[in-house]
Amino acid sequence: MIVQTMPGDALSSILTTINAVALCSISLQAGGEWGIRFAAPANIKFNVVRRGTCWLLTADQAPMLLEAGDCFVVANTPFDLASTPDARMLPAHDVFADSGMAAQLGDGGDVAVLGGSVRLDTVDGVVLSEALPPILVIKGGAAAPIGWLLDQLDREWDSGAPGAQLMCNDLLRLAFIHVLRAHLAQRAADAEGWLSGLTDRHIAPVLQAVHAEPHRNWTLTELSRLAGQSRSSFAARFKQRVGVAPLDYLTRWRMRLAAGKLRRGGEPVSSIGAALGYRSDSAFGASFRRIYGTSPARYRSDHRQNASGATLERA
């Protein structure tokens, strides 16, 4: 048997760096007249309608009717779920306060919703949360694998089998990635941001290469060759699609990787810089200050002080 290392890809790299972890958290059954008001989530909310229909309401969009098999993602905005757009809303905190992970509203179980959150790194998570629309709905027929995953999620949720909770979390994570893929396939051709770059035939190979080898001393000539374009055409296309220049994107990604290491570990600053391709501490420090406005050592110290203060407040 020949074992080969799977080539890296930008989406996997980014989701790993921002520590995206999916956690199943709620099960809702409802019937008759009902409505729930959810506050703007601290993390990304990922929900699926497993049975029946309900309405999704937000302040900035027209009411949307959701059907069985539909998935919806909510980032940084409050929202309502209800039997009708004009239903009386109860705060989600009250609905789930005494029921743990499961709640029932109204008469019977006409509607069933499974929900969870995609927990992100408290600093780097904005890479994803700010790239997504406030409300993202993927209809049930958009991708067959999502339906299969949701069927398995249903079975595991109700099974009570050993390891069921971990299985549910992993299935939710896989379904979320499929929803991101479906979203990428539906994005407008002129949409901007790194998510759009993943679907651009010229930009995607460059993002994959940069994320696979962030330590490499990439030049604009090398990157344009990967894109199959001239230097000027590639540079213009990359900035138009992603929003920043190619080498600036590389620097920002390197510094995000560095910042994560500084926050989460005790590796020497010089080692972090060297691992990311910097030949001197001064060059690494200059790049870091340009992005974060402070030195790597001060960044680490400030983060540890803030984390220590937050721990004391919770104690």
Tab-separated table of C-alpha atoms in Angstrom:
chain	number	residue	atom	x	y	z
A	1	MET	CA	0.000	0.000	0.000
A	2	ILE	CA	1.336	3.421	-0.989
A	3	VAL	CA	0.629	6.139	1.564
A	4	GLN	CA	0.667	9.675	0.228
A	5	THR	CA	0.272	12.926	2.129
A	6	MET	CA	-2.908	14.700	1.115
A	7	PRO	CA	-2.126	18.114	-0.376
A	8	GLY	CA	-3.146	21.019	1.822
A	9	ASP	CA	-5.844	23.479	0.888
A	10	ALA	CA	-6.559	27.025	2.001
A	11	LEU	CA	-9.980	26.399	3.559
A	12	SER	CA	-8.685	23.533	5.704
A	13	SER	CA	-5.696	25.632	6.732
A	14	ILE	CA	-7.856	28.575	7.752
A	15	LEU	CA	-10.417	26.479	9.647
A	16	THR	CA	-7.566	24.779	11.508
A	17	THR	CA	-5.826	28.052	12.353
A	18	ILE	CA	-8.977	29.673	13.747
A	19	ASN	CA	-9.730	26.495	15.752
A	20	ALA	CA	-13.188	26.025	14.246
A	21	VAL	CA	-14.952	23.423	16.402
A	22	ALA	CA	-18.588	22.439	15.863
A	23	LEU	CA	-20.689	21.631	18.929
A	24	CYS	CA	-24.275	20.382	18.895
A	25	SER	CA	-26.195	22.368	21.486
A	26	ILE	CA	-29.973	22.367	21.000
A	27	SER	CA	-32.876	20.265	19.855
A	28	LEU	CA	-36.198	22.026	19.353
A	29	GLN	CA	-39.615	20.523	18.676
A	30	ALA	CA	-42.570	22.804	18.189
A	31	GLY	CA	-46.165	22.851	17.006
A	32	GLY	CA	-49.072	25.245	16.772
A	33	GLU	CA	-48.284	28.926	17.364
A	34	TRP	CA	-44.764	29.566	18.614
A	35	GLY	CA	-41.801	31.897	18.264
A	36	ILE	CA	-38.276	32.172	19.699
A	37	ARG	CA	-36.008	35.223	19.706
A	38	PHE	CA	-32.270	34.499	19.649
A	39	ALA	CA	-29.688	37.118	20.585
A	40	ALA	CA	-26.748	37.793	18.273
A	41	PRO	CA	-24.494	34.752	18.766
A	42	ALA	CA	-20.990	35.049	20.156
A	43	ASN	CA	-19.999	32.199	17.833
A	44	ILE	CA	-21.372	31.190	14.452
A	45	LYS	CA	-24.704	29.411	14.790
A	46	PHE	CA	-25.399	26.462	12.498
A	47	ASN	CA	-28.917	25.025	12.428
A	48	VAL	CA	-30.832	22.490	10.359
A	49	VAL	CA	-34.565	21.962	9.937
A	50	ARG	CA	-35.210	18.252	10.229
A	51	ARG	CA	-39.006	18.181	10.046
A	52	GLY	CA	-41.799	20.558	9.081
A	53	THR	CA	-41.478	24.246	8.216
A	54	CYS	CA	-40.764	27.445	10.116
A	55	TRP	CA	-39.961	31.082	9.449
A	56	LEU	CA	-36.549	32.714	9.851
A	57	LEU	CA	-36.791	36.424	10.611
A	58	THR	CA	-34.104	39.105	10.891
A	59	ALA	CA	-34.180	42.881	10.979
A	60	ASP	CA	-32.436	43.323	7.616
A	61	GLN	CA	-34.057	40.667	5.423
A	62	ALA	CA	-37.531	39.635	4.391
A	63	PRO	CA	-38.948	36.618	6.280
A	64	MET	CA	-37.727	33.314	4.836
A	65	LEU	CA	-39.683	30.075	4.938
A	66	LEU	CA	-37.466	27.157	5.913
A	67	GLU	CA	-38.318	23.571	5.037
A	68	ALA	CA	-37.054	20.162	6.100
A	69	GLY	CA	-33.452	19.732	4.980
A	70	ASP	CA	-32.645	23.448	4.925
A	71	CYS	CA	-29.516	24.606	6.741
A	72	PHE	CA	-28.899	28.127	7.962
A	73	VAL	CA	-25.846	29.839	9.373
A	74	VAL	CA	-26.045	32.965	11.527
A	75	ALA	CA	-23.078	35.229	12.220
A	76	ASN	CA	-23.213	38.277	14.470
A	77	THR	CA	-26.896	39.098	14.134
A	78	PRO	CA	-30.037	38.430	16.210
A	79	PHE	CA	-32.738	36.280	14.629
A	80	ASP	CA	-36.158	34.745	15.266
A	81	LEU	CA	-37.595	31.315	14.485
A	82	ALA	CA	-41.363	31.095	14.428
A	83	SER	CA	-44.445	29.312	13.156
A	84	THR	CA	-45.606	32.524	11.440
A	85	PRO	CA	-43.888	35.886	10.839
A	86	ASP	CA	-46.225	37.627	13.297
A	87	ALA	CA	-46.012	35.074	16.117
A	88	ARG	CA	-45.307	36.216	19.675
A	89	MET	CA	-41.625	35.711	20.462
A	90	LEU	CA	-40.182	34.195	23.624
A	91	PRO	CA	-36.517	34.781	24.527
A	92	ALA	CA	-34.376	31.743	23.686
A	93	HIS	CA	-32.780	31.976	27.123
A	94	ASP	CA	-36.164	31.326	28.742
A	95	VAL	CA	-37.111	28.552	26.321
A	96	PHE	CA	-33.960	26.535	26.967
A	97	ALA	CA	-33.304	27.568	30.583
A	98	ASP	CA	-34.871	24.515	32.216
A	99	SER	CA	-34.606	21.989	29.401
A	100	GLY	CA	-30.876	21.610	28.864
A	101	MET	CA	-30.220	20.784	25.237
A	102	ALA	CA	-33.809	19.991	24.249
A	103	ALA	CA	-36.959	22.089	24.330
A	104	GLN	CA	-40.560	21.790	23.168
A	105	LEU	CA	-42.937	24.606	22.310
A	106	GLY	CA	-46.601	24.663	21.452
A	107	ASP	CA	-48.689	21.643	20.604
A	108	GLY	CA	-47.065	18.508	19.247
A	109	GLY	CA	-43.938	18.162	17.170
A	110	ASP	CA	-44.797	19.535	13.750
A	111	VAL	CA	-41.360	21.150	13.481
A	112	ALA	CA	-37.962	19.809	14.540
A	113	VAL	CA	-34.740	21.835	14.477
A	114	LEU	CA	-31.270	20.704	15.460
A	115	GLY	CA	-28.804	23.440	16.248
A	116	GLY	CA	-25.264	24.007	17.265
A	117	SER	CA	-22.457	26.498	17.220
A	118	VAL	CA	-19.149	26.692	15.444
A	119	ARG	CA	-16.801	27.882	18.153
A	120	LEU	CA	-13.910	29.956	16.858
A	121	ASP	CA	-10.699	31.355	18.266
A	122	THR	CA	-11.675	34.549	20.101
A	123	VAL	CA	-9.167	36.594	18.070
A	124	ASP	CA	-8.630	34.825	14.754
A	125	GLY	CA	-12.260	33.749	14.373
A	126	VAL	CA	-13.108	37.029	12.648
A	127	VAL	CA	-11.363	35.656	9.553
A	128	LEU	CA	-14.415	33.463	8.995
A	129	SER	CA	-17.217	35.300	10.796
A	130	GLU	CA	-16.551	38.530	8.890
A	131	ALA	CA	-16.280	36.680	5.568
A	132	LEU	CA	-19.779	35.204	5.889
A	133	PRO	CA	-23.056	37.049	5.350
A	134	PRO	CA	-25.065	37.679	8.554
A	135	ILE	CA	-27.576	35.037	7.426
A	136	LEU	CA	-26.701	32.201	5.072
A	137	VAL	CA	-29.403	29.736	3.984
A	138	ILE	CA	-28.633	26.592	1.995
A	139	LYS	CA	-31.733	24.847	0.697
A	140	GLY	CA	-32.064	21.119	1.290
A	141	GLY	CA	-31.473	20.070	-2.291
A	142	ALA	CA	-28.237	22.043	-2.689
A	143	ALA	CA	-25.902	19.192	-1.837
A	144	ALA	CA	-26.700	15.513	-1.414
A	145	PRO	CA	-23.905	14.857	1.123
A	146	ILE	CA	-25.495	17.348	3.526
A	147	GLY	CA	-28.724	15.332	3.563
A	148	TRP	CA	-26.845	12.120	4.315
A	149	LEU	CA	-24.891	13.752	7.139
A	150	LEU	CA	-28.055	15.198	8.657
A	151	ASP	CA	-29.736	11.779	8.563
A	152	GLN	CA	-26.792	10.328	10.478
A	153	LEU	CA	-26.909	13.271	12.885
A	154	ASP	CA	-30.572	12.536	13.598
A	155	ARG	CA	-29.831	8.883	14.322
A	156	GLU	CA	-26.894	9.658	16.605
A	157	TRP	CA	-28.778	12.379	18.504
A	158	ASP	CA	-31.549	9.972	19.455
A	159	SER	CA	-29.432	6.823	19.835
A	160	GLY	CA	-27.909	7.276	23.279
A	161	ALA	CA	-25.060	5.070	21.984
A	162	PRO	CA	-21.545	5.345	23.411
A	163	GLY	CA	-19.738	8.264	21.788
A	164	ALA	CA	-22.955	9.728	20.370
A	165	GLN	CA	-22.198	13.282	21.509
A	166	LEU	CA	-18.779	13.283	19.845
A	167	MET	CA	-20.279	11.755	16.701
A	168	CYS	CA	-22.927	14.496	16.591
A	169	ASN	CA	-20.267	17.185	16.907
A	170	ASP	CA	-18.173	15.657	14.113
A	171	LEU	CA	-21.177	15.214	11.824
A	172	LEU	CA	-22.202	18.820	12.440
A	173	ARG	CA	-18.670	19.947	11.570
A	174	LEU	CA	-18.749	17.990	8.293
A	175	ALA	CA	-22.185	19.374	7.422
A	176	PHE	CA	-20.933	22.905	8.132
A	177	ILE	CA	-18.001	22.441	5.746
A	178	HIS	CA	-20.390	21.193	3.048
A	179	VAL	CA	-22.537	24.268	3.629
A	180	LEU	CA	-19.457	26.463	3.145
A	181	ARG	CA	-18.757	24.631	-0.110
A	182	ALA	CA	-22.334	25.145	-1.273
A	183	HIS	CA	-22.050	28.824	-0.350
A	184	LEU	CA	-18.852	29.147	-2.385
A	185	ALA	CA	-20.569	27.598	-5.396
A	186	GLN	CA	-23.392	30.138	-5.154
A	187	ARG	CA	-21.298	33.284	-4.607
A	188	ALA	CA	-21.459	35.996	-7.240
A	189	ALA	CA	-18.555	36.092	-9.675
A	190	ASP	CA	-17.560	39.578	-8.511
A	191	ALA	CA	-17.760	38.870	-4.758
A	192	GLU	CA	-14.698	39.968	-2.793
A	193	GLY	CA	-12.735	38.228	-0.040
A	194	TRP	CA	-10.633	35.122	0.531
A	195	LEU	CA	-13.714	32.918	0.252
A	196	SER	CA	-14.221	34.146	-3.318
A	197	GLY	CA	-10.582	33.528	-4.078
A	198	LEU	CA	-11.065	29.837	-3.327
A	199	THR	CA	-13.329	29.480	-6.369
A	200	ASP	CA	-11.244	31.559	-8.786
A	201	ARG	CA	-9.227	29.318	-11.128
A	202	HIS	CA	-6.306	31.762	-11.090
A	203	ILE	CA	-6.348	32.691	-7.403
A	204	ALA	CA	-7.180	29.309	-5.808
A	205	PRO	CA	-3.813	27.642	-6.684
A	206	VAL	CA	-1.996	30.629	-5.201
A	207	LEU	CA	-3.966	30.538	-1.950
A	208	GLN	CA	-3.362	26.798	-1.706
A	209	ALA	CA	0.384	27.254	-2.193
A	210	VAL	CA	0.672	30.138	0.274
A	211	HIS	CA	-1.215	28.263	2.969
A	212	ALA	CA	0.727	25.051	2.341
A	213	GLU	CA	4.109	26.796	2.624
A	214	PRO	CA	3.731	30.126	4.452
A	215	HIS	CA	7.421	30.004	5.403
A	216	ARG	CA	8.581	30.018	1.783
A	217	ASN	CA	10.096	33.213	0.376
A	218	TRP	CA	7.405	33.612	-2.268
A	219	THR	CA	7.930	36.195	-4.985
A	220	LEU	CA	5.297	37.857	-7.120
A	221	THR	CA	6.817	36.148	-10.162
A	222	GLU	CA	6.409	32.684	-8.606
A	223	LEU	CA	2.843	33.354	-7.529
A	224	SER	CA	1.851	34.770	-10.919
A	225	ARG	CA	3.305	31.658	-12.548
A	226	LEU	CA	1.062	29.503	-10.346
A	227	ALA	CA	-1.886	31.669	-11.385
A	228	GLY	CA	-1.018	31.299	-15.067
A	229	GLN	CA	-0.993	35.064	-15.572
A	230	SER	CA	1.443	37.893	-16.061
A	231	ARG	CA	2.653	39.627	-12.904
A	232	SER	CA	0.554	42.729	-13.493
A	233	SER	CA	-2.622	40.841	-14.440
A	234	PHE	CA	-2.269	38.495	-11.476
A	235	ALA	CA	-1.588	41.279	-8.980
A	236	ALA	CA	-4.635	43.219	-10.177
A	237	ARG	CA	-6.894	40.147	-10.175
A	238	PHE	CA	-5.762	39.011	-6.732
A	239	LYS	CA	-6.375	42.411	-5.161
A	240	GLN	CA	-9.771	42.692	-6.875
A	241	ARG	CA	-10.932	39.251	-5.708
A	242	VAL	CA	-9.286	38.953	-2.279
A	243	GLY	CA	-9.129	42.621	-1.288
A	244	VAL	CA	-5.382	42.910	-0.626
A	245	ALA	CA	-2.212	42.537	-2.690
A	246	PRO	CA	-0.723	39.005	-2.951
A	247	LEU	CA	2.422	39.590	-0.870
A	248	ASP	CA	0.431	41.599	1.654
A	249	TYR	CA	-1.922	38.618	2.024
A	250	LEU	CA	1.093	36.369	2.612
A	251	THR	CA	2.453	38.690	5.287
A	252	ARG	CA	-0.901	38.999	7.020
A	253	TRP	CA	-1.340	35.222	7.056
A	254	ARG	CA	2.149	34.710	8.451
A	255	MET	CA	1.464	37.242	11.201
A	256	ARG	CA	-1.852	35.603	12.043
A	257	LEU	CA	-0.057	32.278	12.438
A	258	ALA	CA	2.572	33.980	14.571
A	259	ALA	CA	-0.011	35.703	16.755
A	260	GLY	CA	-1.747	32.406	17.409
A	261	LYS	CA	1.522	30.821	18.529
A	262	LEU	CA	2.291	33.806	20.742
A	263	ARG	CA	-1.105	33.597	22.428
A	264	ARG	CA	-1.232	29.859	22.909
A	265	GLY	CA	2.323	28.760	23.656
A	266	GLY	CA	5.729	29.600	25.055
A	267	GLU	CA	7.833	29.111	21.947
A	268	PRO	CA	10.605	31.735	21.717
A	269	VAL	CA	9.788	34.693	19.505
A	270	SER	CA	12.893	34.103	17.407
A	271	SER	CA	11.844	30.499	16.725
A	272	ILE	CA	8.367	31.594	15.628
A	273	GLY	CA	9.811	34.113	13.198
A	274	ALA	CA	12.329	31.641	11.798
A	275	ALA	CA	9.617	28.999	11.288
A	276	LEU	CA	7.692	31.510	9.188
A	277	GLY	CA	10.630	32.282	6.911
A	278	TYR	CA	12.130	35.352	8.561
A	279	ARG	CA	15.920	35.410	8.615
A	280	SER	CA	16.209	37.898	11.465
A	281	ASP	CA	14.280	38.888	14.571
A	282	SER	CA	14.221	42.493	13.398
A	283	ALA	CA	12.563	41.614	10.070
A	284	PHE	CA	9.965	39.490	11.849
A	285	GLY	CA	9.344	42.189	14.461
A	286	ALA	CA	8.926	44.883	11.815
A	287	SER	CA	6.338	42.813	9.936
A	288	PHE	CA	4.482	41.985	13.138
A	289	ARG	CA	4.378	45.633	14.263
A	290	ARG	CA	3.064	46.674	10.854
A	291	ILE	CA	0.084	44.329	11.190
A	292	TYR	CA	-0.595	44.376	14.944
A	293	GLY	CA	0.883	47.719	15.991
A	294	THR	CA	3.096	46.224	18.692
A	295	SER	CA	6.103	43.946	19.080
A	296	PRO	CA	5.669	40.156	19.275
A	297	ALA	CA	6.930	40.086	22.866
A	298	ARG	CA	4.549	42.843	23.979
A	299	TYR	CA	1.662	41.171	22.134
A	300	ARG	CA	2.286	37.944	24.061
A	301	SER	CA	2.607	39.787	27.369
A	302	ASP	CA	-0.570	41.837	26.831
A	303	HIS	CA	-2.551	38.760	25.836
A	304	ARG	CA	-1.439	36.849	28.909
A	305	GLN	CA	-2.369	39.771	31.161
A	306	ASN	CA	-5.806	40.040	29.539
A	307	ALA	CA	-6.365	36.286	29.816
A	308	SER	CA	-5.286	36.330	33.468
A	309	GLY	CA	-7.652	39.217	34.212
A	310	ALA	CA	-10.556	37.425	32.548
A	311	THR	CA	-9.832	34.309	34.619
A	312	LEU	CA	-9.847	36.319	37.849
A	313	GLU	CA	-13.165	37.952	36.907
A	314	ARG	CA	-14.759	34.523	36.401
A	315	ALA	CA	-13.357	33.161	39.674
